[in-house]
């Protein structure tokens, strides 16, 4: 009896996990890299190790290279007032219509960069990873009007993100 109860409990727990598992993440249909290139301001993120010293004024600038790669230049202000910067490159994942990129700041390590929300006028973007561990809300301006921020947040929620850990980035 005890063994049967243990097995039933394990099955129920497994089924509960399946029922609450988020569906596979979807990207936007396509990204026009020419329109996407340029400066983006970080509005919010899920805290990550590489940004542990950043306290504000975080930006990402994307430049198109003739070989098809995308240059990535990330910057932020640290608590000392210094600017921390990291440069890398991104390559488009084949068949993704430019909505999935692999970014590298130190070869051979690569990270996923999936555009999961994008304003039709490219005023804001929501970027995540398929495991939902990382999330960035980016804007073309240092502040994003509440109505637009709500749309970006809705795009993240629609992809199964729980926004409890979302940290807003101070911008000057």
Coordinates of C-alpha atoms in Angstrom, one line a residue:
X1 CA 0.0 0.0 0.0
X2 CA 2.8 2.4 1.0
X3 CA 4.7 1.7 -2.3
X4 CA 1.5 2.2 -4.3
X5 CA 0.9 5.6 -2.6
X6 CA 4.5 6.6 -3.3
X7 CA 4.2 5.7 -7.0
X8 CA 0.9 7.6 -7.3
X9 CA 2.3 10.6 -5.6
X10 CA 5.3 10.6 -7.9
X11 CA 3.1 10.2 -11.0
X12 CA 0.9 13.1 -9.7
X13 CA 3.9 15.3 -9.2
X14 CA 5.2 14.5 -12.6
X15 CA 1.8 15.2 -14.2
X16 CA 1.6 18.5 -12.3
X17 CA 5.0 19.5 -13.7
X18 CA 3.8 18.7 -17.2
X19 CA 0.6 20.6 -16.8
X20 CA 2.5 23.8 -15.7
X21 CA 5.4 23.5 -18.0
X22 CA 5.6 26.4 -20.4
X23 CA 5.2 25.6 -24.1
X24 CA 8.3 26.0 -26.3
X25 CA 9.2 29.7 -26.7
X26 CA 8.4 31.4 -30.0
X27 CA 10.2 34.2 -31.6
X28 CA 8.7 37.0 -33.6
X29 CA 8.1 36.1 -37.2
X30 CA 11.1 38.0 -38.6
X31 CA 13.6 40.8 -37.7
X32 CA 14.9 43.4 -40.2
X33 CA 18.5 43.6 -39.0
X34 CA 19.0 47.0 -40.8
X35 CA 16.1 48.4 -38.7
X36 CA 17.3 46.6 -35.6
X37 CA 20.8 47.9 -35.8
X38 CA 21.8 50.9 -33.7
X39 CA 21.5 51.9 -30.1
X40 CA 19.1 50.3 -27.6
X41 CA 18.6 51.2 -23.9
X42 CA 17.9 48.5 -21.4
X43 CA 14.6 49.2 -19.6
X44 CA 14.6 46.0 -17.5
X45 CA 16.2 42.6 -17.2
X46 CA 16.5 39.4 -15.3
X47 CA 19.6 39.8 -13.2
X48 CA 22.5 37.8 -14.6
X49 CA 26.1 37.2 -13.5
X50 CA 27.7 39.2 -16.3
X51 CA 25.8 42.3 -15.3
X52 CA 26.4 42.1 -11.6
X53 CA 28.4 45.3 -11.5
X54 CA 25.9 47.3 -13.6
X55 CA 23.8 49.8 -11.7
X56 CA 22.4 51.8 -14.6
X57 CA 22.7 53.5 -18.0
X58 CA 22.9 50.1 -19.7
X59 CA 22.9 50.1 -23.5
X60 CA 23.5 47.7 -26.3
X61 CA 24.6 48.9 -29.8
X62 CA 24.3 46.6 -32.8
X63 CA 26.2 47.1 -36.0
X64 CA 25.9 45.1 -39.2
X65 CA 29.1 43.7 -40.7
X66 CA 29.7 42.9 -44.3
X67 CA 30.3 39.2 -43.5
X68 CA 26.7 39.0 -42.2
X69 CA 27.6 39.0 -38.5
X70 CA 26.3 41.6 -36.1
X71 CA 28.7 43.5 -33.8
X72 CA 27.5 43.8 -30.2
X73 CA 28.8 46.5 -27.9
X74 CA 27.2 46.5 -24.4
X75 CA 27.9 49.2 -21.9
X76 CA 26.7 50.1 -18.4
X77 CA 27.6 52.4 -15.5
X78 CA 29.0 50.7 -12.3
X79 CA 28.5 51.9 -8.7
X80 CA 31.9 53.6 -8.9
X81 CA 30.6 55.7 -11.8
X82 CA 32.9 53.9 -14.3
X83 CA 31.7 52.6 -17.6
X84 CA 31.9 48.8 -18.1
X85 CA 31.9 47.7 -21.7
X86 CA 32.0 44.3 -23.5
X87 CA 32.2 43.8 -27.2
X88 CA 31.2 40.7 -29.1
X89 CA 29.6 39.4 -32.2
X90 CA 26.4 37.6 -33.1
X91 CA 25.5 35.3 -35.9
X92 CA 22.0 34.6 -37.2
X93 CA 20.6 31.1 -36.7
X94 CA 19.8 29.6 -40.0
X95 CA 16.1 29.5 -40.8
X96 CA 15.1 31.9 -38.1
X97 CA 14.3 35.0 -40.3
X98 CA 16.9 36.9 -38.1
X99 CA 14.8 36.4 -35.0
X100 CA 17.3 34.0 -33.3
X101 CA 21.0 34.9 -32.9
X102 CA 23.9 33.4 -31.1
X103 CA 26.0 35.9 -29.3
X104 CA 29.6 35.5 -28.3
X105 CA 31.8 37.7 -26.1
X106 CA 34.5 35.1 -25.6
X107 CA 35.0 32.3 -28.1
X108 CA 34.0 29.5 -28.2
X109 CA 31.2 30.4 -25.8
X110 CA 27.9 31.3 -27.3
X111 CA 24.6 32.5 -25.9
X112 CA 21.1 32.5 -27.3
X113 CA 19.5 35.8 -28.2
X114 CA 15.9 35.3 -29.3
X115 CA 13.7 38.3 -30.2
X116 CA 10.4 37.3 -28.7
X117 CA 8.6 40.7 -28.8
X118 CA 9.1 43.6 -31.2
X119 CA 7.3 46.8 -31.7
X120 CA 6.2 47.2 -35.4
X121 CA 8.1 50.5 -35.5
X122 CA 11.1 49.0 -33.7
X123 CA 10.7 51.3 -30.7
X124 CA 11.1 48.4 -28.2
X125 CA 12.2 44.8 -28.2
X126 CA 11.9 41.9 -25.9
X127 CA 14.8 39.5 -25.9
X128 CA 15.0 36.2 -24.1
X129 CA 16.6 32.7 -24.0
X130 CA 14.7 29.5 -24.8
X131 CA 15.2 28.3 -21.2
X132 CA 13.6 31.5 -19.9
X133 CA 16.5 32.2 -17.6
X134 CA 17.3 35.6 -19.2
X135 CA 15.2 38.4 -20.4
X136 CA 15.8 41.9 -21.5
X137 CA 13.4 44.7 -22.4
X138 CA 15.1 47.2 -24.7
X139 CA 14.0 50.6 -26.0
X140 CA 15.2 53.1 -28.6
X141 CA 15.0 55.8 -25.9
X142 CA 16.1 55.8 -22.3
X143 CA 12.5 55.7 -21.0
X144 CA 9.7 53.7 -22.4
X145 CA 6.2 55.1 -22.0
X146 CA 4.0 53.0 -19.8
X147 CA 1.6 52.0 -22.6
X148 CA 4.6 50.7 -24.6
X149 CA 6.2 49.0 -21.6
X150 CA 2.9 47.2 -20.9
X151 CA 3.0 45.8 -24.4
X152 CA 6.6 44.6 -24.0
X153 CA 5.7 43.0 -20.6
X154 CA 2.7 41.3 -22.2
X155 CA 5.0 39.9 -25.0
X156 CA 7.3 38.4 -22.3
X157 CA 4.3 37.0 -20.3
X158 CA 2.9 35.5 -23.5
X159 CA 6.1 33.5 -23.9
X160 CA 5.8 32.0 -20.4
X161 CA 8.1 34.4 -18.5
X162 CA 7.3 34.9 -14.8
X163 CA 8.2 38.6 -14.2
X164 CA 8.7 38.4 -10.4
X165 CA 12.5 38.7 -10.9
X166 CA 12.4 41.6 -13.4
X167 CA 14.8 44.4 -12.4
X168 CA 14.3 47.9 -13.9
X169 CA 17.4 49.7 -15.1
X170 CA 17.9 53.3 -14.2
X171 CA 18.7 55.5 -17.2
X172 CA 19.8 59.1 -17.3

